[in-house]
Amino acid sequence: VELHRAAERRALASEARAREAEARMAAFLGNLPDALFVLRVGAQGPLRVEAVNPSFERIFGVPAARVVEGPAEALLPAALAGPVVARWRQVATTGTMAEEEMTAELAAGPRVLQTVLVPIRGPDGQVERLLGSVRDITATRRLQQGLVQSARLATVGTICAGLAHEASQPLNTASLWLRRLRAAAEDVPDALHAPCLLYTS
């Protein structure tokens, strides 16, 4: 009887630890800023949505209830769904991780999204799920574009400054000689100023 109770206590403790671990994982996924989704790979190749995290709902503006257990195409705007899901199917077939960047028109406006898709294999070695993450990198891309534009403007400014410097050298020299000639001409008496005569034959 005592052995049975001890085994029962161990089972209850193990179950409590499993629940705690599950709660910690749920809290981690719930607070992760990246959107996460899990796709189930069917025997004939179709991809079904198994789960999404709260950040997915926030970024894409769709509730989980609307996409879970639906086709993978339900995760994306219609304009992107076809080609993107085709690439996801390729990941399920090849079993290799894929990363891509896409621009999507969402409720919050046009967004630049970075997607990583990782195949998860079952005990038989076949890909049975795809774990995807989506990060909104719109602000990062805008910052990079601003830095590139600033660098271009700085380059143009440097070139213009160089051209202005090169052009000013001969002009400064000519101006100096003109000032010297004017000063020298002021010292010549008026009697020595000969009229300019134009001879014609």
PDB file of C-alpha atoms in Angstrom, residues 75-176:
ATOM      1  CA  LEU A  75      -2.603  33.022 -42.516  1.00  0.00           C
ATOM      2  CA  LEU A  76      -1.693  35.479 -45.266  1.00  0.00           C
ATOM      3  CA  PRO A  77      -3.288  38.229 -47.355  1.00  0.00           C
ATOM      4  CA  ALA A  78      -4.762  36.840 -50.581  1.00  0.00           C
ATOM      5  CA  ALA A  79      -2.115  38.552 -52.757  1.00  0.00           C
ATOM      6  CA  LEU A  80       0.694  36.665 -50.996  1.00  0.00           C
ATOM      7  CA  ALA A  81      -0.956  33.382 -50.041  1.00  0.00           C
ATOM      8  CA  GLY A  82      -0.445  31.481 -53.304  1.00  0.00           C
ATOM      9  CA  PRO A  83       3.306  31.924 -53.909  1.00  0.00           C
ATOM     10  CA  VAL A  84       4.291  31.927 -50.206  1.00  0.00           C
ATOM     11  CA  VAL A  85       2.381  28.745 -49.320  1.00  0.00           C
ATOM     12  CA  ALA A  86       3.901  27.073 -52.386  1.00  0.00           C
ATOM     13  CA  ARG A  87       7.348  27.795 -50.918  1.00  0.00           C
ATOM     14  CA  TRP A  88       6.184  26.468 -47.535  1.00  0.00           C
ATOM     15  CA  ARG A  89       5.127  23.216 -49.195  1.00  0.00           C
ATOM     16  CA  GLN A  90       8.600  22.986 -50.688  1.00  0.00           C
ATOM     17  CA  VAL A  91      10.079  23.289 -47.177  1.00  0.00           C
ATOM     18  CA  ALA A  92       7.825  20.421 -46.048  1.00  0.00           C
ATOM     19  CA  THR A  93       9.036  18.353 -48.999  1.00  0.00           C
ATOM     20  CA  THR A  94      12.764  19.094 -48.769  1.00  0.00           C
ATOM     21  CA  GLY A  95      12.962  19.313 -44.979  1.00  0.00           C
ATOM     22  CA  THR A  96      15.260  22.345 -45.114  1.00  0.00           C
ATOM     23  CA  MET A  97      14.794  25.596 -43.201  1.00  0.00           C
ATOM     24  CA  ALA A  98      13.739  28.629 -45.248  1.00  0.00           C
ATOM     25  CA  GLU A  99      13.987  32.351 -44.602  1.00  0.00           C
ATOM     26  CA  GLU A 100      12.438  35.117 -46.680  1.00  0.00           C
ATOM     27  CA  GLU A 101      11.399  38.741 -46.588  1.00  0.00           C
ATOM     28  CA  MET A 102       8.063  39.943 -47.912  1.00  0.00           C
ATOM     29  CA  THR A 103       5.993  43.114 -48.064  1.00  0.00           C
ATOM     30  CA  ALA A 104       2.373  42.674 -47.050  1.00  0.00           C
ATOM     31  CA  GLU A 105      -0.592  45.053 -47.002  1.00  0.00           C
ATOM     32  CA  LEU A 106      -2.031  44.594 -43.512  1.00  0.00           C
ATOM     33  CA  ALA A 107      -4.663  46.437 -41.488  1.00  0.00           C
ATOM     34  CA  ALA A 108      -1.879  48.647 -40.059  1.00  0.00           C
ATOM     35  CA  GLY A 109      -0.668  49.485 -43.574  1.00  0.00           C
ATOM     36  CA  PRO A 110       2.183  48.108 -45.689  1.00  0.00           C
ATOM     37  CA  ARG A 111       4.607  46.118 -43.539  1.00  0.00           C
ATOM     38  CA  VAL A 112       7.942  44.451 -44.259  1.00  0.00           C
ATOM     39  CA  LEU A 113       7.964  40.984 -42.689  1.00  0.00           C
ATOM     40  CA  GLN A 114      10.824  38.561 -42.164  1.00  0.00           C
ATOM     41  CA  THR A 115       9.673  34.940 -42.064  1.00  0.00           C
ATOM     42  CA  VAL A 116      11.615  31.881 -40.885  1.00  0.00           C
ATOM     43  CA  LEU A 117      10.158  28.409 -41.398  1.00  0.00           C
ATOM     44  CA  VAL A 118      11.662  25.376 -39.632  1.00  0.00           C
ATOM     45  CA  PRO A 119      10.624  21.778 -40.430  1.00  0.00           C
ATOM     46  CA  ILE A 120       9.899  19.512 -37.430  1.00  0.00           C
ATOM     47  CA  ARG A 121      10.334  15.780 -38.017  1.00  0.00           C
ATOM     48  CA  GLY A 122       8.390  13.002 -36.356  1.00  0.00           C
ATOM     49  CA  PRO A 123       9.710   9.690 -34.973  1.00  0.00           C
ATOM     50  CA  ASP A 124       9.736   8.235 -38.504  1.00  0.00           C
ATOM     51  CA  GLY A 125      11.989  11.047 -39.778  1.00  0.00           C
ATOM     52  CA  GLN A 126       9.287  12.594 -41.941  1.00  0.00           C
ATOM     53  CA  VAL A 127       8.390  16.284 -41.687  1.00  0.00           C
ATOM     54  CA  GLU A 128       5.115  16.395 -39.756  1.00  0.00           C
ATOM     55  CA  ARG A 129       4.983  20.081 -38.760  1.00  0.00           C
ATOM     56  CA  LEU A 130       6.399  23.441 -39.780  1.00  0.00           C
ATOM     57  CA  LEU A 131       7.233  26.008 -37.111  1.00  0.00           C
ATOM     58  CA  GLY A 132       7.121  29.533 -38.481  1.00  0.00           C
ATOM     59  CA  SER A 133       8.083  32.891 -37.040  1.00  0.00           C
ATOM     60  CA  VAL A 134       7.278  36.324 -38.445  1.00  0.00           C
ATOM     61  CA  ARG A 135       9.052  39.530 -37.415  1.00  0.00           C
ATOM     62  CA  ASP A 136       7.891  43.004 -38.405  1.00  0.00           C
ATOM     63  CA  ILE A 137      11.070  44.741 -39.648  1.00  0.00           C
ATOM     64  CA  THR A 138       9.355  47.753 -41.236  1.00  0.00           C
ATOM     65  CA  ALA A 139      11.006  50.270 -38.875  1.00  0.00           C
ATOM     66  CA  THR A 140      14.418  48.666 -39.412  1.00  0.00           C
ATOM     67  CA  ARG A 141      14.120  48.860 -43.198  1.00  0.00           C
ATOM     68  CA  ARG A 142      12.990  52.506 -43.006  1.00  0.00           C
ATOM     69  CA  LEU A 143      15.984  53.323 -40.829  1.00  0.00           C
ATOM     70  CA  GLN A 144      18.329  51.570 -43.259  1.00  0.00           C
ATOM     71  CA  GLN A 145      16.822  53.443 -46.204  1.00  0.00           C
ATOM     72  CA  GLY A 146      17.261  56.739 -44.305  1.00  0.00           C
ATOM     73  CA  LEU A 147      20.905  55.904 -43.594  1.00  0.00           C
ATOM     74  CA  VAL A 148      21.520  55.027 -47.255  1.00  0.00           C
ATOM     75  CA  GLN A 149      19.895  58.304 -48.339  1.00  0.00           C
ATOM     76  CA  SER A 150      22.005  60.253 -45.821  1.00  0.00           C
ATOM     77  CA  ALA A 151      25.148  58.536 -47.093  1.00  0.00           C
ATOM     78  CA  ARG A 152      24.241  59.446 -50.681  1.00  0.00           C
ATOM     79  CA  LEU A 153      23.626  63.082 -49.762  1.00  0.00           C
ATOM     80  CA  ALA A 154      26.920  63.180 -47.850  1.00  0.00           C
ATOM     81  CA  THR A 155      28.736  61.793 -50.916  1.00  0.00           C
ATOM     82  CA  VAL A 156      27.123  64.401 -53.190  1.00  0.00           C
ATOM     83  CA  GLY A 157      28.087  67.130 -50.703  1.00  0.00           C
ATOM     84  CA  THR A 158      31.698  65.924 -50.648  1.00  0.00           C
ATOM     85  CA  ILE A 159      31.854  65.874 -54.456  1.00  0.00           C
ATOM     86  CA  CYS A 160      30.358  69.398 -54.694  1.00  0.00           C
ATOM     87  CA  ALA A 161      32.816  70.711 -52.086  1.00  0.00           C
ATOM     88  CA  GLY A 162      35.688  69.176 -54.028  1.00  0.00           C
ATOM     89  CA  LEU A 163      34.497  70.690 -57.308  1.00  0.00           C
ATOM     90  CA  ALA A 164      34.043  74.088 -55.678  1.00  0.00           C
ATOM     91  CA  HIS A 165      37.572  73.912 -54.249  1.00  0.00           C
ATOM     92  CA  GLU A 166      39.092  72.927 -57.595  1.00  0.00           C
ATOM     93  CA  ALA A 167      37.176  75.671 -59.414  1.00  0.00           C
ATOM     94  CA  SER A 168      38.098  78.338 -56.860  1.00  0.00           C
ATOM     95  CA  GLN A 169      41.878  77.857 -57.242  1.00  0.00           C
ATOM     96  CA  PRO A 170      42.275  79.336 -60.758  1.00  0.00           C
ATOM     97  CA  LEU A 171      39.632  81.987 -59.999  1.00  0.00           C
ATOM     98  CA  ASN A 172      41.514  83.074 -56.881  1.00  0.00           C
ATOM     99  CA  THR A 173      44.759  83.247 -58.845  1.00  0.00           C
ATOM    100  CA  ALA A 174      43.157  85.319 -61.626  1.00  0.00           C
ATOM    101  CA  SER A 175      41.539  87.639 -59.066  1.00  0.00           C
ATOM    102  CA  LEU A 176      44.901  88.171 -57.345  1.00  0.00           C
TER     103      LEU A 176
END
